[in-house]
CSV table of C-alpha atoms in Angstrom, one decimal:
chain,number,residue,atom,x,y,z
Y,10,MET,CA,0.0,0.0,0.0
Y,11,LYS,CA,2.9,2.3,0.9
Y,12,LYS,CA,4.4,1.7,-2.6
Y,13,TYR,CA,1.2,2.8,-4.3
Y,14,PHE,CA,0.9,5.9,-2.2
Y,15,VAL,CA,4.5,7.0,-3.0
Y,16,PHE,CA,3.9,6.2,-6.7
Y,17,ALA,CA,0.7,8.3,-6.7
Y,18,LEU,CA,2.4,11.2,-4.9
Y,19,THR,CA,5.3,11.1,-7.5
Y,20,CYS,CA,2.8,11.2,-10.4
Y,21,VAL,CA,1.0,14.2,-8.9
Y,22,ALA,CA,4.3,16.0,-8.3
Y,23,GLY,CA,5.4,15.3,-11.9
Y,24,LEU,CA,2.1,16.6,-13.2
Y,25,ALA,CA,2.4,19.8,-11.2
Y,26,ILE,CA,5.9,20.4,-12.5
Y,27,VAL,CA,4.8,19.9,-16.2
Y,28,THR,CA,1.9,22.2,-15.7
Y,29,ALA,CA,4.0,24.9,-14.1
Y,30,CYS,CA,6.5,24.7,-16.9
Y,31,GLY,CA,3.8,24.9,-19.5
Y,32,ASN,CA,2.7,28.4,-18.3
Y,33,GLY,CA,6.1,30.0,-19.0
Y,34,ASN,CA,6.6,32.4,-21.9
Y,35,SER,CA,7.3,29.9,-24.8
Y,36,GLY,CA,6.5,32.2,-27.7
Y,37,ASN,CA,3.1,33.2,-26.4
Y,38,SER,CA,2.7,36.9,-26.7
Y,39,ASN,CA,0.0,37.2,-24.0
Y,40,ASP,CA,0.8,39.4,-21.1
Y,41,LYS,CA,-0.4,37.3,-18.1
Y,42,SER,CA,-0.4,40.2,-15.7
Y,43,THR,CA,-3.0,42.2,-17.6
Y,44,GLY,CA,-4.6,39.6,-19.8
Y,45,LYS,CA,-3.9,41.8,-22.9
Y,46,ASP,CA,-1.9,40.6,-25.8
Y,47,ASP,CA,0.8,42.7,-27.5
Y,48,ALA,CA,-1.5,43.7,-30.5
Y,49,GLY,CA,-4.1,45.0,-28.1
Y,50,ALA,CA,-1.5,46.9,-26.1
Y,51,GLN,CA,-0.2,48.5,-29.4
Y,52,VAL,CA,-3.8,49.5,-30.4
Y,53,GLU,CA,-4.3,51.1,-27.0
Y,54,THR,CA,-1.0,52.9,-27.2
Y,55,ALA,CA,-1.8,54.1,-30.8
Y,56,ALA,CA,-5.3,55.4,-29.6
Y,57,LYS,CA,-3.6,57.3,-26.8
Y,58,ASP,CA,-1.1,58.8,-29.3
Y,59,VAL,CA,-3.9,59.9,-31.6
Y,60,LYS,CA,-5.8,61.5,-28.7
Y,61,ASP,CA,-2.7,63.5,-27.9
Y,62,MET,CA,-2.1,64.7,-31.4
Y,63,VAL,CA,-2.8,68.3,-32.3
Y,64,GLY,CA,-2.4,70.7,-35.3
Y,65,ILE,CA,-0.7,69.5,-38.5
Y,66,GLU,CA,0.3,66.1,-37.0
Y,67,GLN,CA,-3.4,65.4,-36.2
Y,68,ALA,CA,-4.5,66.6,-39.6
Y,69,GLU,CA,-1.9,64.5,-41.4
Y,70,TYR,CA,-2.9,61.4,-39.4
Y,71,TRP,CA,-6.5,61.7,-40.5
Y,72,LEU,CA,-5.6,62.6,-44.1
Y,73,ASN,CA,-3.7,59.3,-44.1
Y,74,GLN,CA,-6.5,57.4,-42.4
Y,75,THR,CA,-9.2,58.8,-44.8
Y,76,PHE,CA,-7.3,58.8,-48.1
Y,77,SER,CA,-4.0,57.1,-47.5
Y,78,LEU,CA,-2.3,60.4,-48.4
Y,79,THR,CA,0.7,61.9,-46.6
Y,80,LEU,CA,1.8,65.5,-45.9
Y,81,ALA,CA,4.4,65.1,-48.7
Y,82,ASP,CA,1.5,64.3,-51.1
Y,83,VAL,CA,-0.3,67.6,-50.3
Y,84,LYS,CA,2.4,70.1,-49.3
Y,85,PRO,CA,3.0,73.1,-51.7
Y,86,ALA,CA,6.3,73.9,-53.5
Y,87,PHE,CA,6.7,77.2,-51.7
Y,88,GLU,CA,8.2,77.5,-48.3
Y,89,TYR,CA,5.5,77.4,-45.7
Y,90,GLU,CA,4.5,77.2,-42.0
Y,91,ALA,CA,1.5,75.3,-40.8
Y,92,LEU,CA,-1.5,77.5,-39.8
Y,93,GLU,CA,-2.2,76.2,-36.3
Y,94,LYS,CA,-4.9,78.6,-35.1
Y,95,GLY,CA,-8.1,80.1,-36.4
Y,96,MET,CA,-11.0,78.8,-38.6
Y,97,ASP,CA,-8.6,77.1,-41.0
Y,98,GLY,CA,-6.1,76.0,-38.4
Y,99,CYS,CA,-4.7,72.5,-39.0
Y,100,MET,CA,-6.8,69.8,-37.3
Y,101,GLY,CA,-8.5,66.5,-38.1
Y,102,ASN,CA,-10.8,63.8,-36.8
Y,103,SER,CA,-12.6,60.7,-38.2
Y,104,GLY,CA,-14.8,62.9,-40.3
Y,105,GLY,CA,-12.0,64.6,-42.1
Y,106,GLY,CA,-9.9,67.7,-41.5
Y,107,VAL,CA,-8.1,70.8,-42.7
Y,108,ILE,CA,-4.4,71.5,-43.5
Y,109,SER,CA,-3.4,75.1,-44.2
Y,110,PHE,CA,0.0,76.2,-45.5
Y,111,VAL,CA,0.9,79.8,-44.7
Y,112,LYS,CA,3.4,81.3,-47.2
Y,113,LYS,CA,6.5,82.1,-45.2
Y,114,ASP,CA,7.6,85.2,-47.2
Y,115,GLY,CA,4.1,86.8,-46.8
Y,116,THR,CA,3.7,87.4,-50.5
Y,117,PRO,CA,0.4,86.7,-52.2
Y,118,ILE,CA,-0.2,83.2,-53.7
Y,119,THR,CA,-0.3,83.9,-57.4
Y,120,GLU,CA,-2.7,82.2,-59.8
Y,121,ASP,CA,0.2,80.3,-61.2
Y,122,GLU,CA,1.3,79.1,-57.8
Y,123,PHE,CA,-2.2,78.0,-57.0
Y,124,LYS,CA,-2.6,76.3,-60.4
Y,125,ALA,CA,0.8,74.5,-59.8
Y,126,TYR,CA,-0.5,73.4,-56.3
Y,127,VAL,CA,-3.8,72.1,-57.6
Y,128,THR,CA,-2.0,70.4,-60.5
Y,129,LYS,CA,0.2,68.6,-58.0
Y,130,ILE,CA,-2.5,67.5,-55.7
Y,131,TYR,CA,-5.0,66.5,-58.5
Y,132,PRO,CA,-3.4,63.1,-59.4
Y,133,GLN,CA,-2.9,62.3,-55.7
Y,134,VAL,CA,-6.6,62.7,-55.0
Y,135,GLN,CA,-7.4,60.9,-58.3
Y,136,LYS,CA,-5.6,57.8,-57.0
Y,137,CYS,CA,-8.1,57.7,-54.1
Y,138,SER,CA,-11.1,57.6,-56.4
Y,139,PRO,CA,-12.7,54.1,-56.9
Y,140,THR,CA,-13.5,55.2,-60.5
Y,141,GLY,CA,-10.0,56.5,-61.1
Y,142,LYS,CA,-11.4,59.9,-61.9
Y,143,ILE,CA,-12.2,63.3,-60.3
Y,144,HIS,CA,-15.9,64.2,-60.7
Y,145,LYS,CA,-17.9,67.3,-60.6
Y,146,GLY,CA,-19.7,66.1,-57.5
Y,147,GLN,CA,-22.6,67.8,-55.8
Y,148,GLY,CA,-21.3,71.4,-56.5
Y,149,LYS,CA,-20.7,74.3,-54.2
Y,150,ASN,CA,-24.4,74.7,-53.4
Y,151,LYS,CA,-25.1,70.9,-53.7
Y,152,ASN,CA,-27.4,71.6,-56.6
Y,153,ASN,CA,-25.8,69.5,-59.4
Y,154,SER,CA,-28.0,66.9,-60.9
Y,155,GLU,CA,-27.1,63.2,-60.5
Y,156,GLU,CA,-26.0,63.2,-64.1
Y,157,VAL,CA,-23.7,66.3,-63.7
Y,158,GLN,CA,-22.3,64.9,-60.4
Y,159,GLN,CA,-20.9,61.9,-62.2
Y,160,GLN,CA,-19.3,63.8,-65.0
Y,161,GLU,CA,-15.5,63.9,-64.9
Y,162,LEU,CA,-13.8,67.1,-63.8
Y,163,THR,CA,-10.5,67.3,-65.7
Y,164,LEU,CA,-7.7,69.7,-64.9
Y,165,GLY,CA,-8.7,71.6,-68.1
Y,166,ASP,CA,-12.2,72.2,-66.6
Y,167,ILE,CA,-10.9,73.9,-63.4
Y,168,ASP,CA,-11.1,77.7,-62.9
Y,169,PHE,CA,-7.9,78.3,-60.9
Y,170,SER,CA,-9.0,81.8,-59.9
Y,171,GLN,CA,-11.5,80.3,-57.4
Y,172,SER,CA,-11.6,77.6,-54.8
Y,173,VAL,CA,-11.4,74.1,-56.3
Y,174,ASP,CA,-13.5,71.1,-55.3
Y,175,LEU,CA,-12.0,67.7,-56.2
Y,176,ALA,CA,-14.9,65.2,-55.6
Y,177,PHE,CA,-15.0,61.5,-56.0
Y,178,PRO,CA,-17.6,58.9,-55.0
Y,179,LYS,CA,-17.1,56.6,-52.1
Y,180,GLN,CA,-18.2,53.7,-54.3
Y,181,GLU,CA,-17.6,53.0,-57.9
Y,182,ASP,CA,-21.3,52.7,-58.7
Y,183,PHE,CA,-21.9,56.2,-57.2
Y,184,VAL,CA,-24.2,54.7,-54.5
Y,185,GLY,CA,-23.7,56.6,-51.2
Y,186,TYR,CA,-21.9,59.8,-50.5
Y,187,TRP,CA,-19.0,61.8,-52.0
Y,188,HIS,CA,-15.5,62.5,-50.7
Y,189,HIS,CA,-14.3,66.0,-51.2
Y,190,VAL,CA,-10.9,67.7,-51.2
Y,191,ARG,CA,-11.6,71.5,-51.3
Y,192,ILE,CA,-8.6,73.8,-51.9
Y,193,TYR,CA,-8.8,77.5,-51.2
Y,194,ASN,CA,-6.4,80.4,-52.1
Y,195,LYS,CA,-6.7,82.6,-49.0
Y,196,THR,CA,-5.6,86.3,-49.3
Y,197,GLY,CA,-4.9,88.5,-46.3
Y,198,GLU,CA,-2.1,89.6,-44.1
Y,199,LYS,CA,-0.5,86.2,-44.3
Y,200,PRO,CA,-1.6,84.4,-47.5
Y,201,TYR,CA,-2.1,80.7,-47.3
Y,202,ILE,CA,-3.5,77.7,-49.1
Y,203,SER,CA,-6.1,75.7,-47.2
Y,204,VAL,CA,-7.0,72.1,-48.0
Y,205,ARG,CA,-10.2,70.7,-46.5
Y,206,PHE,CA,-10.9,67.0,-46.8
Y,207,ASN,CA,-13.7,64.7,-45.9
């Protein structure tokens, strides 16, 4: 009887050792102290980072999330500073955002500079369109007919003396809403180009 008791005790002890060793970190990415895995912790950290973003950093983040575009894709050729305050101050959220580039030398943005800027950004926005085209969209007063909305807006159609609205549908079949990238040539004490996206 004593032999069986010692044998059973040895088996239980061996099982306890195997079980304890199995709970070590053998390639398992779970954090046992919090119950969160590494991916979950990274998402939580990223969310905190986004919450702390302001100004052009925040606007660029949402431009990238909305259209997969970067600051390099939309920045002008002239030397600029980011406009951080005011109605057109750089900001962004899940609904879109605005990035404004103040001309550093304070001179007015000429029609040629504005045209060069729109010409640069046009193909970047065009890549985002599920149809591969920029369309006329709803229009400034949202009064374009459905037929007009779907018509292509080429670079040759654009009046560069005014604000420019580069629109494209969210879906290739034009069902649903439109995305817009609106570009403004702002005059004043410190001229700037403002880009609104949603």
